[in-house]
Short mmCIF file of C-alpha atoms in Angstrom, two decimals:
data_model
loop_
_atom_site.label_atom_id
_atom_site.label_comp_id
_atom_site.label_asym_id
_atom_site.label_seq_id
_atom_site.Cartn_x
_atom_site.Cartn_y
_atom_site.Cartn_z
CA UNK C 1 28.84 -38.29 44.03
CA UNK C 2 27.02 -41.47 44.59
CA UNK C 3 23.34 -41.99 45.93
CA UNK C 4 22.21 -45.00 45.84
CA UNK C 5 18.50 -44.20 47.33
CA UNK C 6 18.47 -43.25 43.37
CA UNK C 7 20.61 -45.49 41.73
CA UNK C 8 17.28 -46.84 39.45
CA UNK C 9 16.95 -43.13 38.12
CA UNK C 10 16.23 -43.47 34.39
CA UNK C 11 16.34 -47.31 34.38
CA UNK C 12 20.05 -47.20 34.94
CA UNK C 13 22.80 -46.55 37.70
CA UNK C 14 22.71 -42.54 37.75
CA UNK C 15 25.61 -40.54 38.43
CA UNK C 16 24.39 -37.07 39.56
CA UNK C 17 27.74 -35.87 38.41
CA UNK C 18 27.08 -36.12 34.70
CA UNK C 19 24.97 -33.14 35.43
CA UNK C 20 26.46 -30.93 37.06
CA UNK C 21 28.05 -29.05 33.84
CA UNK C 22 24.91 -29.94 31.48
CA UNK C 23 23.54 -26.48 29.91
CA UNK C 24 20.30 -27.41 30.45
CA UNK C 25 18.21 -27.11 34.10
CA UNK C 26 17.90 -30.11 35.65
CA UNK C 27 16.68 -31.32 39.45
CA UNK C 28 14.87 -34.12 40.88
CA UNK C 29 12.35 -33.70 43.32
CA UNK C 30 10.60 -36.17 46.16
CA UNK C 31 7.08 -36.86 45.00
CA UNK C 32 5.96 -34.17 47.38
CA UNK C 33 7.81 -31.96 45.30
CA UNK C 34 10.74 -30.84 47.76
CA UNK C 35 14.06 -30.81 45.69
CA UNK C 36 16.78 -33.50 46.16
CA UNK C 37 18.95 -32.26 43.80
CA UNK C 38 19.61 -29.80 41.38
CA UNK C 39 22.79 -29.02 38.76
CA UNK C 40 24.27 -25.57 38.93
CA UNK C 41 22.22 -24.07 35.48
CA UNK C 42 18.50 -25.04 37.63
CA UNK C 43 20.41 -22.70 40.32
CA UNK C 44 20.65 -19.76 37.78
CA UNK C 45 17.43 -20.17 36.79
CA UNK C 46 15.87 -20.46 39.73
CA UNK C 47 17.69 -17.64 40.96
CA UNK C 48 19.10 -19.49 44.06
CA UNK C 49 22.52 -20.91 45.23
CA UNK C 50 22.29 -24.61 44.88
CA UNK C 51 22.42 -25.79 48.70
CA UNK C 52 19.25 -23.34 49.62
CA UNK C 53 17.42 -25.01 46.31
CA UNK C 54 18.29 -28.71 47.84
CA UNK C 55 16.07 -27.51 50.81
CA UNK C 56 13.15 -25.82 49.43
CA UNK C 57 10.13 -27.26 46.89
CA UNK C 58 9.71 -26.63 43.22
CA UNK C 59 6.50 -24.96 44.45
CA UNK C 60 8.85 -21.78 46.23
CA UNK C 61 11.16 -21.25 43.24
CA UNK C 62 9.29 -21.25 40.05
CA UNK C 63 7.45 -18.28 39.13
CA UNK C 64 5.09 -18.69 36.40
CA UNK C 65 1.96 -18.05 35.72
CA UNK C 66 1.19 -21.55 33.95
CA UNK C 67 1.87 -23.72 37.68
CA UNK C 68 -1.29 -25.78 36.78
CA UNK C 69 -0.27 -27.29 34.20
CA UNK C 70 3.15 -28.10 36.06
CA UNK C 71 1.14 -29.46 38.62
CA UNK C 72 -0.79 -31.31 36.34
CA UNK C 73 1.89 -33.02 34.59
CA UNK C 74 4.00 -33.43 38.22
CA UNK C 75 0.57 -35.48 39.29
CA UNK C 76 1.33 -37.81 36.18
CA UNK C 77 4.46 -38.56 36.76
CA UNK C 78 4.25 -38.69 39.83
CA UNK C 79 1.63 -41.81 38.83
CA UNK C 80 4.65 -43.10 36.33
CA UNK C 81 3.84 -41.34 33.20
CA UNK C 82 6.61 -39.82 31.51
CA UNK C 83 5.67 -36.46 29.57
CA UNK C 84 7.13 -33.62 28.37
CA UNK C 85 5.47 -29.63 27.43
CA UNK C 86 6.13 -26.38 27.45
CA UNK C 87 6.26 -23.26 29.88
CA UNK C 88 6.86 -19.83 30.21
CA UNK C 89 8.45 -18.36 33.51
CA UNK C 90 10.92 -15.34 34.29
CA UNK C 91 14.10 -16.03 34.20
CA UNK C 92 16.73 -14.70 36.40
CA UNK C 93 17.13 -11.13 34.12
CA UNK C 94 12.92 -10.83 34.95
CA UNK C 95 13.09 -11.63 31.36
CA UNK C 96 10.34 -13.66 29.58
CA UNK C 97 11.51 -17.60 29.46
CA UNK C 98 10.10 -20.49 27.36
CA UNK C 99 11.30 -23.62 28.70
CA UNK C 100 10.72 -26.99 27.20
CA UNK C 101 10.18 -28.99 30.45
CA UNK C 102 10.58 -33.15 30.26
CA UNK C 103 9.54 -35.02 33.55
CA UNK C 104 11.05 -38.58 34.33
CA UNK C 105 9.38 -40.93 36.98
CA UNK C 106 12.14 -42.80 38.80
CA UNK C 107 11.03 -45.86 39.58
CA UNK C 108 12.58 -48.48 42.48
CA UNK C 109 10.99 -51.78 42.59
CA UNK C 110 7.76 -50.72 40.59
CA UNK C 111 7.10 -47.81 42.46
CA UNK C 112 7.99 -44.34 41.74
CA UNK C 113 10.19 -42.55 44.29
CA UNK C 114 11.24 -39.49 42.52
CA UNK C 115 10.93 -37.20 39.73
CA UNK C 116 13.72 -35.63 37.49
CA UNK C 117 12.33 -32.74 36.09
CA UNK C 118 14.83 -31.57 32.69
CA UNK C 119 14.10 -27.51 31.86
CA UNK C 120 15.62 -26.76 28.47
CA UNK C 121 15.76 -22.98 27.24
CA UNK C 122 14.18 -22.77 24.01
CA UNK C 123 13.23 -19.21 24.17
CA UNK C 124 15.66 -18.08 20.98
CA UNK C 125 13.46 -21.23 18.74
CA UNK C 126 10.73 -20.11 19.93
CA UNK C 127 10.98 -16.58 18.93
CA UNK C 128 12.82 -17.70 15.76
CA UNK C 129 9.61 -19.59 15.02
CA UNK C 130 7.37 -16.70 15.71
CA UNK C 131 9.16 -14.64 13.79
CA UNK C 132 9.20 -17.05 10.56
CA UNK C 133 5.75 -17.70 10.99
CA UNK C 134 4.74 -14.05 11.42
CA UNK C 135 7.02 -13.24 8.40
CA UNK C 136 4.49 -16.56 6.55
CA UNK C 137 1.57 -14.50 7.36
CA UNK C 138 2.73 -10.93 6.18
CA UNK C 139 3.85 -12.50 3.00
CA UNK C 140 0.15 -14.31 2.86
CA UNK C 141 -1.07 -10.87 3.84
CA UNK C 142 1.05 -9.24 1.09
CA UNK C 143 -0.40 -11.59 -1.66
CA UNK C 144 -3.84 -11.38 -0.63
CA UNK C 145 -3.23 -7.53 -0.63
CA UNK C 146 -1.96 -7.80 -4.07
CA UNK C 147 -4.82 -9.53 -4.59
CA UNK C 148 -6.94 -6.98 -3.48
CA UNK C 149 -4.96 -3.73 -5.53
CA UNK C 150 -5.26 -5.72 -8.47
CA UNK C 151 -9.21 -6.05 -7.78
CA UNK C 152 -9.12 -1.65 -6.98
CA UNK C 153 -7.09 -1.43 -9.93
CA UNK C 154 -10.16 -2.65 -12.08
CA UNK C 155 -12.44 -1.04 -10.25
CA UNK C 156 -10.67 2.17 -11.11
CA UNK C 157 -9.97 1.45 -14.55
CA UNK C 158 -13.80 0.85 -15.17
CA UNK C 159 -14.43 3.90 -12.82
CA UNK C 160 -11.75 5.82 -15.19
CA UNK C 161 -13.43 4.28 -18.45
CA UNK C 162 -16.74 5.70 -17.46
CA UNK C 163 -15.68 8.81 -16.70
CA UNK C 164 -13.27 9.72 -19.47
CA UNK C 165 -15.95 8.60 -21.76
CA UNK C 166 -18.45 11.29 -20.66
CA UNK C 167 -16.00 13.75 -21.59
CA UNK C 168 -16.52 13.51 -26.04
CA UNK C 169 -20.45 12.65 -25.04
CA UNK C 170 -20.82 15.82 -23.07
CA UNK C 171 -19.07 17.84 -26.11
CA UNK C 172 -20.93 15.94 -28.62
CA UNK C 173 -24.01 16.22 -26.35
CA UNK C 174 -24.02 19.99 -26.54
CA UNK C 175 -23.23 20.24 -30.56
CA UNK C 176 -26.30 18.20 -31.46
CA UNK C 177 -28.37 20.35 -28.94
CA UNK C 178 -26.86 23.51 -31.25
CA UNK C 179 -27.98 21.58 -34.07
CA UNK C 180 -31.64 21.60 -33.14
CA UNK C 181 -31.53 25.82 -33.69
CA UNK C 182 -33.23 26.58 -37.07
CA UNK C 183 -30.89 29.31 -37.62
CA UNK C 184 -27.62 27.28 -37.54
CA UNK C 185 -25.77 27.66 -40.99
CA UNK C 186 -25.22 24.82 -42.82
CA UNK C 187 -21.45 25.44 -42.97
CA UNK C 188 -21.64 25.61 -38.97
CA UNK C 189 -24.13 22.48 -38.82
CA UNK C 190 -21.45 20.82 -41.12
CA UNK C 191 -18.53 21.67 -38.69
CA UNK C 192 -20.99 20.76 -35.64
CA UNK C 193 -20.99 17.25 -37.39
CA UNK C 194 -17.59 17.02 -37.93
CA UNK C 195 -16.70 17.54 -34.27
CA UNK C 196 -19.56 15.31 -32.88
CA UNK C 197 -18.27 12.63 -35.17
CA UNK C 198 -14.24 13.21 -34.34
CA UNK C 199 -15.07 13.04 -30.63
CA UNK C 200 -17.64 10.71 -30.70
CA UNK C 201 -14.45 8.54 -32.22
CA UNK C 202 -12.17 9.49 -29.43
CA UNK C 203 -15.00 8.12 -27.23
CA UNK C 204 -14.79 4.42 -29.56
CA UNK C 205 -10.70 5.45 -28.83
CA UNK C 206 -10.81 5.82 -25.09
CA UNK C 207 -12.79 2.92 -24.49
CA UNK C 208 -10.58 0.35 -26.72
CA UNK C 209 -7.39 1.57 -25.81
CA UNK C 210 -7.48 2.60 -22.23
CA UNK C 211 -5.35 -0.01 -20.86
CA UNK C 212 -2.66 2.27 -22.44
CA UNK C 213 -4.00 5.32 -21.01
CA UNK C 214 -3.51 3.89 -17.47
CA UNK C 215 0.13 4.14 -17.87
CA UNK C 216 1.11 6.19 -20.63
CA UNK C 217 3.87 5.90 -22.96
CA UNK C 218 5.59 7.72 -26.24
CA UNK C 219 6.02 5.07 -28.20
CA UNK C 220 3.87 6.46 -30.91
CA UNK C 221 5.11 10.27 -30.43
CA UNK C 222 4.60 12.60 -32.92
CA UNK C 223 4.86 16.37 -33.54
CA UNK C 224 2.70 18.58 -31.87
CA UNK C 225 1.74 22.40 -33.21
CA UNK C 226 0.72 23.99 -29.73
CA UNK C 227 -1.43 26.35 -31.78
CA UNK C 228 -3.14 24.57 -33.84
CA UNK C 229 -3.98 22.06 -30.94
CA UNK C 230 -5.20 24.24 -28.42
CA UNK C 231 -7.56 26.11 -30.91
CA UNK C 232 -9.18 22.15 -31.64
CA UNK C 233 -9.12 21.68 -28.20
CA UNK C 234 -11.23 25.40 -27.49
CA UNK C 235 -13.64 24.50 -30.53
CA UNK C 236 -14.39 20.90 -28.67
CA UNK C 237 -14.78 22.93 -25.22
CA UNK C 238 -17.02 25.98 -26.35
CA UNK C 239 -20.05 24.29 -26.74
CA UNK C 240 -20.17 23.35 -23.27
CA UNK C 241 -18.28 26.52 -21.69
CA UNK C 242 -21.56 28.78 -24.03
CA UNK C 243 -24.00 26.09 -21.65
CA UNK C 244 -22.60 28.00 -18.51
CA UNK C 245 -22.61 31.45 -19.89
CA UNK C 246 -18.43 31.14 -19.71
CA UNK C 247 -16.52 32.85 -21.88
CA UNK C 248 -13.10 31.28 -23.43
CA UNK C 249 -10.34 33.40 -24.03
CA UNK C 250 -7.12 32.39 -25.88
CA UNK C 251 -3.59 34.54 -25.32
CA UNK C 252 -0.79 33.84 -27.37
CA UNK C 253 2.62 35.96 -26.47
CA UNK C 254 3.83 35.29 -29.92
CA UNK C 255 2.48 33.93 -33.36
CA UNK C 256 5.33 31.46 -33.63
CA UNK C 257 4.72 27.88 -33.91
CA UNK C 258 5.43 26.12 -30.68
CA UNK C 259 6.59 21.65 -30.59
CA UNK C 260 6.27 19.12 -28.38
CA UNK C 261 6.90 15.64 -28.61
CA UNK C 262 3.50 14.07 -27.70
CA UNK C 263 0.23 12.07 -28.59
CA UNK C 264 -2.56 14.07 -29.80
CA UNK C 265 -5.29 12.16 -28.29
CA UNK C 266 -3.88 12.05 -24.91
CA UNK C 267 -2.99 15.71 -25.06
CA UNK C 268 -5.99 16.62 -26.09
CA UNK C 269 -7.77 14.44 -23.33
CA UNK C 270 -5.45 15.53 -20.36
CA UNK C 271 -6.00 19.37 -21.51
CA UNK C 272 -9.92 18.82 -21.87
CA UNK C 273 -10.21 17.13 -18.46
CA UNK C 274 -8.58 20.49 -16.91
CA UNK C 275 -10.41 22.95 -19.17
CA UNK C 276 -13.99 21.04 -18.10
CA UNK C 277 -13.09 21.29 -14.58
CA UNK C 278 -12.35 24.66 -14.59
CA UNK C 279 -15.82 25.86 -16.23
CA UNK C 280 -17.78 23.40 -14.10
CA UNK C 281 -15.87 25.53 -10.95
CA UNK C 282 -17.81 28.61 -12.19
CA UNK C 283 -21.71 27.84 -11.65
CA UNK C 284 -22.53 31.08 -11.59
CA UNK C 285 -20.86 31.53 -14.92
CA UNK C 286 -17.32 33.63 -15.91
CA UNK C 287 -14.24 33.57 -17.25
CA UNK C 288 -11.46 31.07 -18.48
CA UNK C 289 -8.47 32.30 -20.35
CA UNK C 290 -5.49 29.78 -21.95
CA UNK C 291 -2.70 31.85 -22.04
CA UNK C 292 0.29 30.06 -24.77
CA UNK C 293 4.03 31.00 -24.52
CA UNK C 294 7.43 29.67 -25.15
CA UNK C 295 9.99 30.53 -22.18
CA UNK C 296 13.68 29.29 -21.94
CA UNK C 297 12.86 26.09 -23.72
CA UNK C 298 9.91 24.95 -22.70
CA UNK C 299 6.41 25.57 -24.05
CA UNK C 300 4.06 26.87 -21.12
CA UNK C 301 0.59 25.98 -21.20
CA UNK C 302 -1.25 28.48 -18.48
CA UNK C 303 -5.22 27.71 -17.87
CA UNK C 304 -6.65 29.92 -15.36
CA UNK C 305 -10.37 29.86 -13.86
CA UNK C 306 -12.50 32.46 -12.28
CA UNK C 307 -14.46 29.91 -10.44
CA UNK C 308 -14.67 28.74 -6.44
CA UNK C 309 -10.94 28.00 -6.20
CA UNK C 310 -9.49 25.02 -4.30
CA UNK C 311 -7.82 24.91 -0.64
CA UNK C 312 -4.36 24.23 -0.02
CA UNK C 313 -4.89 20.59 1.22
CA UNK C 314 -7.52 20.53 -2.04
CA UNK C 315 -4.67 21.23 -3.82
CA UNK C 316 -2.62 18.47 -2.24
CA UNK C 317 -5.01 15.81 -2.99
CA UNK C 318 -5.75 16.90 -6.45
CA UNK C 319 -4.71 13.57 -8.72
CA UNK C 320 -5.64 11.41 -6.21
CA UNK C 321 -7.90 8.36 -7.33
CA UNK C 322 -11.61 8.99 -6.38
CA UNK C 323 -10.64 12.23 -4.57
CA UNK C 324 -13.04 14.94 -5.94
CA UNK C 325 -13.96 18.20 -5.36
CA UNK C 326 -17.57 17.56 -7.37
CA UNK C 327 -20.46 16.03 -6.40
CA UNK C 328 -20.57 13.71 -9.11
CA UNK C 329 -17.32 13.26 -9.96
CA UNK C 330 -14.74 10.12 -9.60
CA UNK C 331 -11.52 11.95 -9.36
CA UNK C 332 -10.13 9.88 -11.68
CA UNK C 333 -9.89 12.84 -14.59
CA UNK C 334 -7.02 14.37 -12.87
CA UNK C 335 -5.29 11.37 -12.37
CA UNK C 336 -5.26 10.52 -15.64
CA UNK C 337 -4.59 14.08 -16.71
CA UNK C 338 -1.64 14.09 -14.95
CA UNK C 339 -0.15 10.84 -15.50
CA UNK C 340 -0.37 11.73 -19.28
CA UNK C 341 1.73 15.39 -18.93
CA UNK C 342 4.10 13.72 -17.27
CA UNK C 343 4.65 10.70 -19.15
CA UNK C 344 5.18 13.50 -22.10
CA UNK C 345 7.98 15.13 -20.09
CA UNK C 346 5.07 17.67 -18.51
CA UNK C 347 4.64 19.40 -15.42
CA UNK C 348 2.09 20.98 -13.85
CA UNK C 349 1.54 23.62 -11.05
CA UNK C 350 -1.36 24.51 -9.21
CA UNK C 351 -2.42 27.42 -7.80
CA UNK C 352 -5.77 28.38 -6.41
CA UNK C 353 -7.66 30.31 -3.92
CA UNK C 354 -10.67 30.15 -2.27
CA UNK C 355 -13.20 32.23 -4.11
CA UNK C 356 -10.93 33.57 -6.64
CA UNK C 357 -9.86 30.75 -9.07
CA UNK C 358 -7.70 28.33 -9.82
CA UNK C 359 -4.80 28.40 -12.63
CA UNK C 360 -2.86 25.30 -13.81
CA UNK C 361 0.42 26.25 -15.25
CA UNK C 362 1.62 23.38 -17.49
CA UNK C 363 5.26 22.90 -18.75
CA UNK C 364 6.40 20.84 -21.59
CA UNK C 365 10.03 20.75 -23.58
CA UNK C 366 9.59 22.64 -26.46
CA UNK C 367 11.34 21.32 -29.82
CA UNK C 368 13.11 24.41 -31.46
CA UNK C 369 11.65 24.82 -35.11
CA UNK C 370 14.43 23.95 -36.90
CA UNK C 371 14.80 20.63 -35.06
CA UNK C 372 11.40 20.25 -35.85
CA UNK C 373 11.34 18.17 -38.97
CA UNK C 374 13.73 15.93 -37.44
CA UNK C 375 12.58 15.39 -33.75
CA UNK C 376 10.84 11.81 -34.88
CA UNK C 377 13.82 10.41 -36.92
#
C-alpha cells in the first residue's frame, strides 16, 4: 500500500510493502511516538497483533529496562539526527533480547514528520561474542596461571632443596658430635668420617642435581642388594635415632639377597626421609623396626613406628606439597619420597593410628637372582 503523507521516508518514495516480510522489526512512529505502522516481525516482538500496535505508542509496548536511552535517542531524531545503539528488552518467550535498534528521521520539506525505528535481533552475536571473549580471558587466565605454577614450582623446588639438604647435615651433624667423645675408637672415629664425608657428598649431590629429583627417572638404573642397602641406610640413621633414645631394629625373613632395579642415591634418600620421620614421631623416645622380605615377586620393604600415629585424613594428605604434620617441616620430604618409589616401579601403603604408630609398607619388583647379572644388559 501507498501513503503518500510518507512518501519522503528515507529520502525516497517508500513502499511500506517492502517490509512487510523483512526479518527484522520495523515501525514508524509520529514524533509523539504513537505508531503509524509496523511490519508483522515488530508485531511478534512486541507481542501484539499488528492493527492494535497501529493504535498504541512505542511507550505501551516496549518493555525494557533501558527506555531512557530510547527516549534519548527518539528526542534526537526526532531533532533530525540519525543514530543507531543497542538495547535489551524481553522478547515475546519473556526471554532476554538484545536488539540493535537504528532510528531514521523522515523528513518532508525540511522538517521531520516521522520516525522509522529498525529493531534487529542480534542476541545469538551477542552471546557468540561473549562467549569468545570470555573464552579470551580464561585462556589469559590460564597463561597467567601457568605463569603463576611455574613461579610455585620454584618456590617448591627451593623449599624441597632446603629441606632435602638438612637430611645428610643432620646425619653428619650427629657423627661429628660422636666424634667429640674421648672414648671413640679410632676405627669407629674413622668410620664416623667416612659417613660424614659420603653424606656430606650426597648433600653437594642433592643440591646439583635436584632438577632430576623433581621428576625422577631410571635412566641410570642399576642393581640394588636390598641388604646391603638398608644396613648403609640404618648406619646413616643411628646416629640420630641414639639422639632420641630410639632404638633401630632390622628383620630379615631370609638371608637371601634381594634386587631391584633402582638408583642408590634416590633410594637411599626416599627411605631416609621415611625412617627420619618416623623417629622424629616418637619424642618421648621408642621403637622403629625395618622388617625385609621377598613375597610373590616383589621385595617388601616394611618400616613401622611406635610414635604418635597419623589420622585417616593425615594419611590422605601425606605427599602433599607443604602439607606437614611437624612444626617445622615443609612437607616436601614425602613428596619427594614418593615420587622416587614410584618412578622405580614402588608402592607404598600407609597405615597408622592415633597413638600407636605408623608403618609404611613399601613394594618394589624384585629381580630373581639368576636374572640378576643380566637385568642392566
Amino acid at each position: 500500500m501507498k501513503n503518500n503523507q510518507y512518501s519522503g521516508f528515507l529520502n525516497v518514495s517508500f513502499d511500506y510493502g517492502l517490509f512487510e516480510n523483512h526479518l527484522d522489526a520495523i515501525y514508524v512512529t509520529g514524533l509523539q511516538g504513537d505508531i503509524i505502522y509496523a511490519n508483522p516481525a515488530a508485531s511478534n516482538l512486541f507481542c501484539c497483533p499488528k492493527d492494535e500496535l497501529m493504535c498504541r505508542s512505542y511507550r505501551e509496548v516496549m518493555v525494557s529496562g533501558e527506555m531512557e536511552a530510547f527516549h534519548y535517542y527518539f528526542q534526537k531524531a526526532a531533532e533530525g539526527e540519525t543514530n543507531q545503539f543497542e538495547l535489551a528488552m524481553s522478547g515475546s518467550d519473556r526471554n532476554r533480547l538484545i536488539l540493535q535498534v537504528m532510528m531514521v528521521p523522515n523528513e518532508i520539506e525540511g522538517r521531520v514528520v516521522s520516525i522509522a525505528v529498525y529493531m534487529r535481533d542480534i542476541t545469538d552475536r551477542k552471546l557468540l561474542e561473549e562467549r569468545l571473549e570470555r573464552m579470551a580471558l580464561e585462556r589469559t587466565f590460564s597463561n597467567e596461571l601457568s605463569k603463576v605454577e611455574h613461579l610455585q614450582t620454584v618456590s617448591q623446588l627451593a623449599a624441597s632443596i632446603s629441606h632435602e639438604v638438612r637430611n645428610p647435615l643432620t646425619v653428619t651433624r650427629g657423627f661429628i658430635q660422636l666424634l667429640r667423645d674421648t672414648v671413640v675408637s679410632e676405627e669407629k672415629k674413622e668410620q664416623y668420617i667416612n659417613i660424614s664425608l659420603a653424606e656430606l657428598d650426597r648433600a653437594e649431590h642433592i643440591i646439583t642435581d635436584y632438577l632430576n629429583f623433581a621428576k625422577p627417572s631410571m635412566q641410570n638404573a642399576e642393581l640394588l642388594e636390598l641388604n646391603r642397602e638398608l644396613e648403609y641406610i640404618v648406619q646413616v640413621i643411628q646416629p640420630y635415632a641414639s639422639m632420641g633414645n630410639i632404638g633401630v631394629h632390622t628383620i630379615k625373613d631370609d638371608e637371601k639377597d634381594i634386587y631391584i632395579l633402582g638408583q642408590g642415591k634416590k633410594f637411599h634418600q626416599s627411605l631416609i626421609n621415611i625412617i627420619k620421620n618416623g623417629i622424629e614421631a616418637m619424642e618421648q623416645g621408642g621403637d622403629l623396626t625395618i622388617r625385609l622380605t621377598e613375597k610373590d615377586d616383589k621385595a617388601v620393604i616394611v618400616i613401622q613406628d611406635t610414635g604418635k600415629g597419623m589420622s585417616a585424613e593425615q594419611i590422605r594428605m601425606l605427599g602433599t606439597p607443604f602439607y606437614t604434620t611437624k612444626e617445622q617441616g615443609t612437607g616436601l620430604g614425602m613428596m619427594v619420597s614418593f615420587s622416587i618409589i614410584k618412578a622405580m616401579e614402588g608402592e607404598c601403603e600407609v597405615e597408622s593410628t592415633p597413638g600407636r604408630g605408623t608403618c609404611f609398607t613399601i613394594t618394589f619388583p624384585a629381580i630373581p637372582f639368576p636374572q640378576a647379572g643380566n637385568a642392566l644388559n
